[in-house]
């Protein structure tokens, strides 16, 4: 069974640009969550989608948005990039049983 | 708010046991989790424990849960160099998303 797939693995963008990251969950998983990981702040929850609906949202500015498609694939978008948005963005999928997330390998975003 | 706390660093010698400790805050969490992150990778679910259990053993891993003190520990027996990684404790408060600790960086010395 394929794992959680995140694309691209690495991305370099300049300040002010926007970026879209993609996540394909494990087949059958309908919940997709996104986390930002930085050395200073650790793992911070961005949002969770379930059946195309945002179910929970973390404490991030409106520049961070996401969506989920009918096949459970999810995208997150960051507009007007700032240097502080440089991070590893992790996507995780899960079943409703809550037996833990399965994480992807992440997208490392560098903003210059 | 929820805060999961862990010590940031642990060094052990190869072959010794490692014990990584964690305190959590929300007693509504049904499960508590341990994740491992190797350099350049995402997080890998190592094990989880149901909140009404005191202990769970899985090969070299032993999880102990003290629900009264909201204390969780992960013991790795016969620690190997391949166990060097960052270990995250996580809770899953009812109706909310996972809350992760800051991670404990385990260094295994030969």
Tab-separated table of N, CA, C and O in Angstrom, chain A:
chain	number	residue	atom	x	y	z
A	1	UNK	N	0.865	-1.191	0.000
A	1	UNK	CA	0.000	0.000	0.000
A	1	UNK	C	0.895	1.231	0.000
A	1	UNK	O	1.801	1.349	0.819
A	2	UNK	N	0.686	2.141	-0.965
A	2	UNK	CA	1.537	3.316	-1.070
A	2	UNK	C	1.339	4.194	0.155
A	2	UNK	O	0.262	4.237	0.762
A	3	UNK	N	2.410	4.931	0.523
A	3	UNK	CA	2.336	5.817	1.670
A	3	UNK	C	1.776	7.158	1.278
A	3	UNK	O	1.201	7.343	0.206
A	4	UNK	N	1.985	8.132	2.139
A	4	UNK	CA	1.552	9.498	1.863
A	4	UNK	C	2.602	10.149	0.965
A	4	UNK	O	3.793	10.122	1.292
A	5	UNK	N	2.159	10.704	-0.120
A	5	UNK	CA	3.079	11.281	-1.102
A	5	UNK	C	2.941	12.789	-1.133
A	5	UNK	O	1.842	13.319	-1.340
A	6	UNK	N	4.068	13.464	-0.933
A	6	UNK	CA	4.064	14.918	-0.991
A	6	UNK	C	4.956	15.378	-2.134
A	6	UNK	O	6.059	14.851	-2.322
A	7	UNK	N	4.451	16.345	-2.882
A	7	UNK	CA	5.249	16.931	-3.964
A	7	UNK	C	5.124	18.441	-3.932
A	7	UNK	O	4.072	18.977	-3.545
A	8	UNK	N	6.181	19.150	-4.326
A	8	UNK	CA	7.522	18.624	-4.584
A	8	UNK	C	8.258	18.355	-3.271
A	8	UNK	O	7.759	18.695	-2.196
A	9	UNK	N	9.423	17.779	-3.315
A	9	UNK	CA	10.204	17.536	-2.094
A	9	UNK	C	10.916	18.800	-1.643
A	9	UNK	O	11.065	19.034	-0.452
A	10	UNK	N	11.375	19.575	-2.611
A	10	UNK	CA	12.101	20.804	-2.295
A	10	UNK	C	11.594	21.927	-3.196
A	10	UNK	O	11.212	21.690	-4.347
A	11	UNK	N	11.620	23.119	-2.634
A	11	UNK	CA	11.110	24.280	-3.359
A	11	UNK	C	11.849	25.511	-2.879
A	11	UNK	O	12.028	25.697	-1.661
A	12	UNK	N	12.275	26.332	-3.817
A	12	UNK	CA	12.861	27.619	-3.453
A	12	UNK	C	12.031	28.704	-4.112
A	12	UNK	O	11.794	28.663	-5.331
A	13	UNK	N	11.568	29.652	-3.297
A	13	UNK	CA	10.739	30.747	-3.805
A	13	UNK	C	11.293	32.057	-3.265
A	13	UNK	O	12.022	32.079	-2.270
A	14	UNK	N	10.903	33.148	-3.918
A	14	UNK	CA	11.321	34.459	-3.426
A	14	UNK	C	10.179	35.113	-2.668
A	14	UNK	O	8.998	34.765	-2.872
A	15	UNK	N	10.528	36.032	-1.802
A	15	UNK	CA	9.532	36.754	-1.016
A	15	UNK	C	8.479	37.370	-1.918
A	15	UNK	O	8.790	37.918	-2.980
A	16	UNK	N	7.226	37.291	-1.469
A	16	UNK	CA	6.136	37.882	-2.238
A	16	UNK	C	5.464	36.913	-3.195
A	16	UNK	O	4.331	37.146	-3.612
A	17	UNK	N	6.170	35.842	-3.545
A	17	UNK	CA	5.553	34.855	-4.442
A	17	UNK	C	4.542	34.008	-3.671
A	17	UNK	O	4.401	34.117	-2.453
A	18	UNK	N	3.848	33.160	-4.427
A	18	UNK	CA	2.951	32.220	-3.776
A	18	UNK	C	3.398	30.808	-4.141
A	18	UNK	O	4.170	30.604	-5.091
A	19	UNK	N	2.943	29.824	-3.361
A	19	UNK	CA	3.366	28.455	-3.583
A	19	UNK	C	2.196	27.512	-3.294
A	19	UNK	O	1.342	27.796	-2.441
A	20	UNK	N	2.166	26.406	-4.028
A	20	UNK	CA	1.150	25.369	-3.796
A	20	UNK	C	1.851	24.049	-3.571
A	20	UNK	O	2.715	23.652	-4.364
A	21	UNK	N	1.509	23.394	-2.475
A	21	UNK	CA	2.086	22.092	-2.133
A	21	UNK	C	0.981	21.043	-2.233
A	21	UNK	O	-0.176	21.319	-1.922
A	22	UNK	N	1.389	19.846	-2.619
A	22	UNK	CA	0.403	18.799	-2.854
A	22	UNK	C	0.644	17.594	-1.947
A	22	UNK	O	1.781	17.281	-1.602
A	23	UNK	N	-0.449	16.936	-1.591
A	23	UNK	CA	-0.377	15.756	-0.739
A	23	UNK	C	-1.391	14.718	-1.199
A	23	UNK	O	-2.588	15.026	-1.307
A	24	UNK	N	-0.914	13.505	-1.453
A	24	UNK	CA	-1.819	12.397	-1.767
A	24	UNK	C	-1.806	11.439	-0.587
A	24	UNK	O	-0.761	10.867	-0.258
A	25	UNK	N	-2.948	11.266	0.080
A	25	UNK	CA	-2.976	10.411	1.276
A	25	UNK	C	-2.958	8.933	0.913
A	25	UNK	O	-3.079	8.565	-0.256
A	26	UNK	N	-2.839	8.125	1.937
A	26	UNK	CA	-2.954	6.679	1.760
A	26	UNK	C	-4.371	6.376	1.268
A	26	UNK	O	-5.343	6.987	1.730
A	27	UNK	N	-4.453	5.436	0.354
A	27	UNK	CA	-5.742	5.072	-0.200
A	27	UNK	C	-6.700	4.677	0.917
A	27	UNK	O	-6.363	3.865	1.786
A	28	UNK	N	-7.884	5.282	0.896
A	28	UNK	CA	-8.882	4.981	1.923
A	28	UNK	C	-8.872	5.937	3.095
A	28	UNK	O	-9.821	5.973	3.889
A	29	UNK	N	-7.799	6.701	3.237
A	29	UNK	CA	-7.754	7.707	4.302
A	29	UNK	C	-8.478	8.955	3.836
A	29	UNK	O	-8.140	9.517	2.791
A	30	UNK	N	-9.431	9.411	4.642
A	30	UNK	CA	-10.187	10.587	4.224
A	30	UNK	C	-9.770	11.860	4.966
A	30	UNK	O	-10.175	12.951	4.605
A	31	UNK	N	-8.985	11.693	6.010
A	31	UNK	CA	-8.540	12.866	6.779
A	31	UNK	C	-7.122	13.218	6.386
A	31	UNK	O	-6.237	12.351	6.360
A	32	UNK	N	-6.896	14.472	6.068
A	32	UNK	CA	-5.560	14.960	5.730
A	32	UNK	C	-5.282	16.187	6.592
A	32	UNK	O	-6.091	17.115	6.644
A	33	UNK	N	-4.140	16.168	7.257
A	33	UNK	CA	-3.728	17.300	8.099
A	33	UNK	C	-2.395	17.823	7.612
A	33	UNK	O	-1.578	17.068	7.077
A	34	UNK	N	-2.187	19.089	7.845
A	34	UNK	CA	-0.943	19.745	7.446
A	34	UNK	C	-0.280	20.348	8.685
A	34	UNK	O	-0.958	20.936	9.554
A	35	UNK	N	1.043	20.195	8.742
A	35	UNK	CA	1.832	20.763	9.818
A	35	UNK	C	3.015	21.510	9.228
A	35	UNK	O	3.569	21.126	8.200
A	36	UNK	N	3.414	22.556	9.931
A	36	UNK	CA	4.644	23.273	9.606
A	36	UNK	C	5.678	22.924	10.669
A	36	UNK	O	5.390	22.967	11.866
A	37	UNK	N	6.872	22.558	10.229
A	37	UNK	CA	7.930	22.230	11.167
A	37	UNK	C	9.114	23.159	10.970
A	37	UNK	O	9.685	23.233	9.869
A	38	UNK	N	9.483	23.863	12.032
A	38	UNK	CA	10.655	24.737	12.010
A	38	UNK	C	11.486	24.450	13.250
A	38	UNK	O	10.962	23.969	14.260
A	39	UNK	N	12.793	24.733	13.184
A	39	UNK	CA	13.641	24.471	14.361
A	39	UNK	C	13.180	25.250	15.593
A	39	UNK	O	13.228	24.742	16.694
A	40	UNK	N	12.691	26.453	15.399
A	40	UNK	CA	12.325	27.282	16.548
A	40	UNK	C	10.963	26.968	17.136
A	40	UNK	O	10.770	27.004	18.341
A	41	UNK	N	10.005	26.638	16.295
A	41	UNK	CA	8.616	26.459	16.748
A	41	UNK	C	8.173	24.998	16.793
A	41	UNK	O	7.074	24.700	17.263
A	42	UNK	N	8.986	24.101	16.306
A	42	UNK	CA	8.593	22.696	16.307
A	42	UNK	C	7.483	22.433	15.308
A	42	UNK	O	7.406	23.071	14.262
A	43	UNK	N	6.623	21.489	15.645
A	43	UNK	CA	5.525	21.096	14.755
A	43	UNK	C	4.294	21.902	15.107
A	43	UNK	O	3.776	21.814	16.212
A	44	UNK	N	3.818	22.665	14.151
A	44	UNK	CA	2.623	23.470	14.395
A	44	UNK	C	1.534	23.080	13.415
A	44	UNK	O	1.775	22.997	12.208
A	45	UNK	N	0.352	22.866	13.948
A	45	UNK	CA	-0.795	22.433	13.161
A	45	UNK	C	-1.305	23.573	12.296
A	45	UNK	O	-1.524	24.687	12.779
A	46	UNK	N	-1.494	23.268	11.018
A	46	UNK	CA	-2.031	24.260	10.084
A	46	UNK	C	-3.536	24.077	9.903
A	46	UNK	O	-4.325	24.956	10.193
A	47	UNK	N	-3.921	22.940	9.351
A	47	UNK	CA	-5.348	22.638	9.181
A	47	UNK	C	-5.556	21.159	8.896
A	47	UNK	O	-4.627	20.438	8.569
A	48	UNK	N	-6.822	20.757	9.050
A	48	UNK	CA	-7.221	19.387	8.755
A	48	UNK	C	-8.424	19.420	7.819
A	48	UNK	O	-9.340	20.231	8.000
A	49	UNK	N	-8.395	18.533	6.849
A	49	UNK	CA	-9.519	18.372	5.936
A	49	UNK	C	-10.053	16.956	6.037
A	49	UNK	O	-9.297	15.997	6.196
A	50	UNK	N	-11.371	16.881	5.960
A	50	UNK	CA	-12.040	15.578	5.963
A	50	UNK	C	-13.194	15.667	4.983
A	50	UNK	O	-14.044	16.553	5.113
A	51	UNK	N	-13.219	14.759	4.035
A	51	UNK	CA	-14.284	14.744	3.021
A	51	UNK	C	-14.515	16.131	2.425
A	51	UNK	O	-15.649	16.629	2.393
A	52	UNK	N	-13.449	16.748	2.015
A	52	UNK	CA	-13.445	18.031	1.296
A	52	UNK	C	-13.804	19.237	2.160
A	52	UNK	O	-13.937	20.350	1.641
A	53	UNK	N	-13.950	19.035	3.453
A	53	UNK	CA	-14.317	20.131	4.346
A	53	UNK	C	-13.194	20.383	5.346
A	53	UNK	O	-12.611	19.433	5.874
A	54	UNK	N	-12.916	21.659	5.593
A	54	UNK	CA	-11.926	21.978	6.618
A	54	UNK	C	-12.565	21.741	7.984
A	54	UNK	O	-13.551	22.386	8.353
A	55	UNK	N	-11.950	20.858	8.748
A	55	UNK	CA	-12.550	20.443	10.012
A	55	UNK	C	-11.922	21.175	11.196
A	55	UNK	O	-12.569	21.411	12.205
A	56	UNK	N	-10.650	21.498	11.072
A	56	UNK	CA	-9.941	22.205	12.139
A	56	UNK	C	-8.926	23.121	11.496
A	56	UNK	O	-8.395	22.824	10.414
A	57	UNK	N	-8.633	24.212	12.189
A	57	UNK	CA	-7.650	25.157	11.658
A	57	UNK	C	-6.760	25.615	12.793
A	57	UNK	O	-7.232	25.894	13.901
A	58	UNK	N	-5.479	25.718	12.514
A	58	UNK	CA	-4.526	26.215	13.495
A	58	UNK	C	-4.449	27.719	13.460
A	58	UNK	O	-5.200	28.404	12.765
A	59	UNK	N	-3.489	28.237	14.200
A	59	UNK	CA	-3.379	29.673	14.378
A	59	UNK	C	-2.383	30.274	13.391
A	59	UNK	O	-1.314	30.745	13.776
A	60	UNK	N	-2.723	30.237	12.143
A	60	UNK	CA	-1.872	30.796	11.086
A	60	UNK	C	-2.637	31.888	10.355
A	60	UNK	O	-3.868	31.866	10.301
A	61	UNK	N	-1.889	32.852	9.767
A	61	UNK	CA	-2.585	33.941	9.050
A	61	UNK	C	-3.310	33.427	7.809
A	61	UNK	O	-3.083	32.318	7.332
A	62	UNK	N	-4.196	34.274	7.291
A	62	UNK	CA	-5.014	33.905	6.151
A	62	UNK	C	-4.232	33.629	4.879
A	62	UNK	O	-4.783	33.099	3.910
A	63	UNK	N	-2.939	33.981	4.880
A	63	UNK	CA	-2.110	33.679	3.706
A	63	UNK	C	-1.972	32.168	3.501
A	63	UNK	O	-1.619	31.713	2.409
A	64	UNK	N	-2.221	31.421	4.537
A	64	UNK	CA	-2.141	29.963	4.467
A	64	UNK	C	-3.552	29.420	4.233
A	64	UNK	O	-4.465	29.694	5.022
A	65	UNK	N	-3.706	28.672	3.183
A	65	UNK	CA	-5.024	28.108	2.888
A	65	UNK	C	-4.836	26.701	2.334
A	65	UNK	O	-3.730	26.300	1.957
A	66	UNK	N	-5.933	25.988	2.278
A	66	UNK	CA	-5.840	24.631	1.752
A	66	UNK	C	-7.157	24.210	1.159
A	66	UNK	O	-8.160	24.937	1.220
A	67	UNK	N	-7.130	23.031	0.574
A	67	UNK	CA	-8.369	22.437	0.090
A	67	UNK	C	-8.158	20.945	-0.069
A	67	UNK	O	-7.016	20.454	-0.097
A	68	UNK	N	-9.268	20.257	-0.170
A	68	UNK	CA	-9.211	18.814	-0.386
A	68	UNK	C	-10.167	18.464	-1.509
A	68	UNK	O	-11.281	18.992	-1.593
A	69	UNK	N	-9.736	17.558	-2.352
A	69	UNK	CA	-10.523	17.159	-3.505
A	69	UNK	C	-11.331	15.892	-3.197
A	69	UNK	O	-11.111	15.245	-2.167
A	70	UNK	N	-12.194	15.540	-4.105
A	70	UNK	CA	-13.086	14.394	-3.867
A	70	UNK	C	-12.312	13.074	-3.754
A	70	UNK	O	-12.793	12.121	-3.166
A	71	UNK	N	-11.103	13.032	-4.301
A	71	UNK	CA	-10.300	11.802	-4.180
A	71	UNK	C	-9.403	11.839	-2.934
A	71	UNK	O	-8.496	11.034	-2.795
A	72	UNK	N	-9.656	12.795	-2.052
A	72	UNK	CA	-8.945	13.012	-0.779
A	72	UNK	C	-7.576	13.669	-0.923
A	72	UNK	O	-6.979	14.019	0.089
A	73	UNK	N	-7.099	13.826	-2.122
A	73	UNK	CA	-5.848	14.581	-2.306
A	73	UNK	C	-6.038	15.997	-1.791
A	73	UNK	O	-7.139	16.557	-1.876
A	74	UNK	N	-4.966	16.551	-1.243
A	74	UNK	CA	-5.082	17.893	-0.654
A	74	UNK	C	-3.968	18.777	-1.173
A	74	UNK	O	-2.886	18.300	-1.538
A	75	UNK	N	-4.249	20.040	-1.211
A	75	UNK	CA	-3.242	21.044	-1.538
A	75	UNK	C	-3.263	22.115	-0.461
A	75	UNK	O	-4.315	22.403	0.118
A	76	UNK	N	-2.075	22.679	-0.200
A	76	UNK	CA	-2.050	23.878	0.612
A	76	UNK	C	-1.344	24.972	-0.173
A	76	UNK	O	-0.461	24.697	-0.990
A	77	UNK	N	-1.788	26.175	0.064
A	77	UNK	CA	-1.286	27.325	-0.671
A	77	UNK	C	-0.801	28.377	0.324
A	77	UNK	O	-1.456	28.605	1.357
A	78	UNK	N	0.325	28.944	0.029
A	78	UNK	CA	0.797	30.079	0.834
A	78	UNK	C	1.001	31.249	-0.117
A	78	UNK	O	1.756	31.127	-1.103
A	79	UNK	N	0.327	32.348	0.143
A	79	UNK	CA	0.471	33.522	-0.719
A	79	UNK	C	1.398	34.540	-0.055
A	79	UNK	O	1.647	34.469	1.159
A	80	UNK	N	1.902	35.451	-0.846
A	80	UNK	CA	2.763	36.535	-0.354
A	80	UNK	C	3.799	35.996	0.626
A	80	UNK	O	3.833	36.344	1.820
A	81	UNK	N	4.643	35.125	0.121
A	81	UNK	CA	5.611	34.434	0.969
A	81	UNK	C	6.517	35.390	1.720
A	81	UNK	O	6.947	36.439	1.197
A	82	UNK	N	6.803	35.002	2.973
A	82	UNK	CA	7.744	35.741	3.818
A	82	UNK	C	8.910	34.822	4.158
A	82	UNK	O	8.788	33.587	4.080
A	83	UNK	N	10.048	35.437	4.544
A	83	UNK	CA	11.218	34.624	4.877
A	83	UNK	C	10.891	33.608	5.971
A	83	UNK	O	11.372	32.475	5.954
A	84	UNK	N	10.049	34.014	6.916
A	84	UNK	CA	9.691	33.152	8.035
A	84	UNK	C	8.841	31.945	7.649
A	84	UNK	O	8.594	31.079	8.492
A	85	UNK	N	8.403	31.901	6.408
A	85	UNK	CA	7.619	30.736	5.949
A	85	UNK	C	8.530	29.585	5.556
A	85	UNK	O	8.034	28.485	5.262
A	86	UNK	N	9.828	29.818	5.554
A	86	UNK	CA	10.769	28.726	5.257
A	86	UNK	C	10.616	27.650	6.319
A	86	UNK	O	10.744	27.922	7.519
A	87	UNK	N	10.342	26.441	5.893
A	87	UNK	CA	10.039	25.362	6.839
A	87	UNK	C	9.905	24.056	6.080
A	87	UNK	O	9.878	24.033	4.844
A	88	UNK	N	9.766	22.995	6.860
A	88	UNK	CA	9.366	21.700	6.303
A	88	UNK	C	7.858	21.592	6.500
A	88	UNK	O	7.364	21.720	7.630
A	89	UNK	N	7.137	21.394	5.427
A	89	UNK	CA	5.682	21.274	5.506
A	89	UNK	C	5.327	19.796	5.379
A	89	UNK	O	5.638	19.146	4.391
A	90	UNK	N	4.679	19.310	6.423
A	90	UNK	CA	4.353	17.885	6.499
A	90	UNK	C	2.858	17.676	6.362
A	90	UNK	O	2.054	18.386	6.960
A	91	UNK	N	2.534	16.689	5.584
A	91	UNK	CA	1.150	16.285	5.409
A	91	UNK	C	0.995	14.925	6.078
A	91	UNK	O	1.926	14.104	6.049
A	92	UNK	N	-0.153	14.692	6.680
A	92	UNK	CA	-0.395	13.406	7.330
A	92	UNK	C	-1.814	12.970	7.039
A	92	UNK	O	-2.730	13.797	6.998
A	93	UNK	N	-2.000	11.682	6.844
A	93	UNK	CA	-3.355	11.191	6.637
A	93	UNK	C	-3.707	10.178	7.711
A	93	UNK	O	-2.824	9.586	8.348
A	94	UNK	N	-4.999	10.012	7.922
A	94	UNK	CA	-5.441	9.062	8.934
A	94	UNK	C	-6.835	8.572	8.597
A	94	UNK	O	-7.562	9.182	7.800
A	95	UNK	N	-7.197	7.460	9.227
A	95	UNK	CA	-8.567	6.976	9.142
A	95	UNK	C	-9.358	7.618	10.275
A	95	UNK	O	-8.811	8.308	11.116
A	96	UNK	N	-10.616	7.333	10.312
A	96	UNK	CA	-11.438	7.917	11.377
A	96	UNK	C	-11.135	7.301	12.735
A	96	UNK	O	-11.491	7.840	13.753
A	97	UNK	N	-10.486	6.150	12.726
A	97	UNK	CA	-10.227	5.460	13.981
A	97	UNK	C	-9.211	6.113	14.869
A	97	UNK	O	-9.048	5.760	16.012
A	98	UNK	N	-8.508	7.083	14.340
A	98	UNK	CA	-7.533	7.840	15.135
A	98	UNK	C	-6.413	6.987	15.695
A	98	UNK	O	-5.979	7.183	16.825
A	99	UNK	N	-5.938	6.043	14.920
A	99	UNK	CA	-4.814	5.231	15.358
A	99	UNK	C	-3.508	5.849	14.904
A	99	UNK	O	-2.556	5.166	14.596
A	100	UNK	N	-3.473	7.141	14.877
A	100	UNK	CA	-2.223	7.813	14.547
A	100	UNK	C	-2.186	8.239	13.091
A	100	UNK	O	-2.843	7.675	12.235
A	101	UNK	N	-1.427	9.271	12.882
A	101	UNK	CA	-1.212	9.755	11.537
A	101	UNK	C	-0.154	8.918	10.831
A	101	UNK	O	0.766	8.406	11.454
A	102	UNK	N	-0.231	8.907	9.511
A	102	UNK	CA	0.886	8.480	8.677
A	102	UNK	C	1.360	9.725	7.948
A	102	UNK	O	0.569	10.386	7.266
A	103	UNK	N	2.617	10.037	8.125
A	103	UNK	CA	3.168	11.258	7.549
A	103	UNK	C	3.841	11.002	6.214
A	103	UNK	O	4.413	9.924	5.983
A	104	UNK	N	3.816	12.024	5.377
A	104	UNK	CA	4.651	12.039	4.189
A	104	UNK	C	6.045	12.502	4.549
A	104	UNK	O	6.327	12.838	5.710
A	105	UNK	N	6.922	12.533	3.542
A	105	UNK	CA	8.311	12.945	3.787
A	105	UNK	C	8.475	14.454	3.848
A	105	UNK	O	9.528	14.945	4.226
A	106	UNK	N	7.428	15.165	3.453
A	106	UNK	CA	7.464	16.617	3.591
A	106	UNK	C	7.933	17.339	2.353
A	106	UNK	O	8.570	16.755	1.459
A	107	UNK	N	7.605	18.605	2.307
A	107	UNK	CA	8.124	19.522	1.291
A	107	UNK	C	8.940	20.569	2.029
A	107	UNK	O	8.427	21.237	2.927
A	108	UNK	N	10.218	20.663	1.646
A	108	UNK	CA	11.048	21.686	2.288
A	108	UNK	C	10.982	22.948	1.440
A	108	UNK	O	11.448	22.970	0.302
A	109	UNK	N	10.403	23.976	2.014
A	109	UNK	CA	10.253	25.268	1.335
A	109	UNK	C	11.289	26.241	1.864
A	109	UNK	O	11.407	26.433	3.079
A	110	UNK	N	12.032	26.824	0.956
A	110	UNK	CA	12.983	27.871	1.317
A	110	UNK	C	12.554	29.156	0.634
A	110	UNK	O	12.371	29.173	-0.600
A	111	UNK	N	12.389	30.205	1.414
A	111	UNK	CA	12.010	31.509	0.865
A	111	UNK	C	13.227	32.433	0.956
A	111	UNK	O	13.800	32.600	2.034
A	112	UNK	N	13.616	32.983	-0.202
A	112	UNK	CA	14.831	33.823	-0.236
A	112	UNK	C	14.464	35.270	-0.624
A	112	UNK	O	13.388	35.510	-1.154
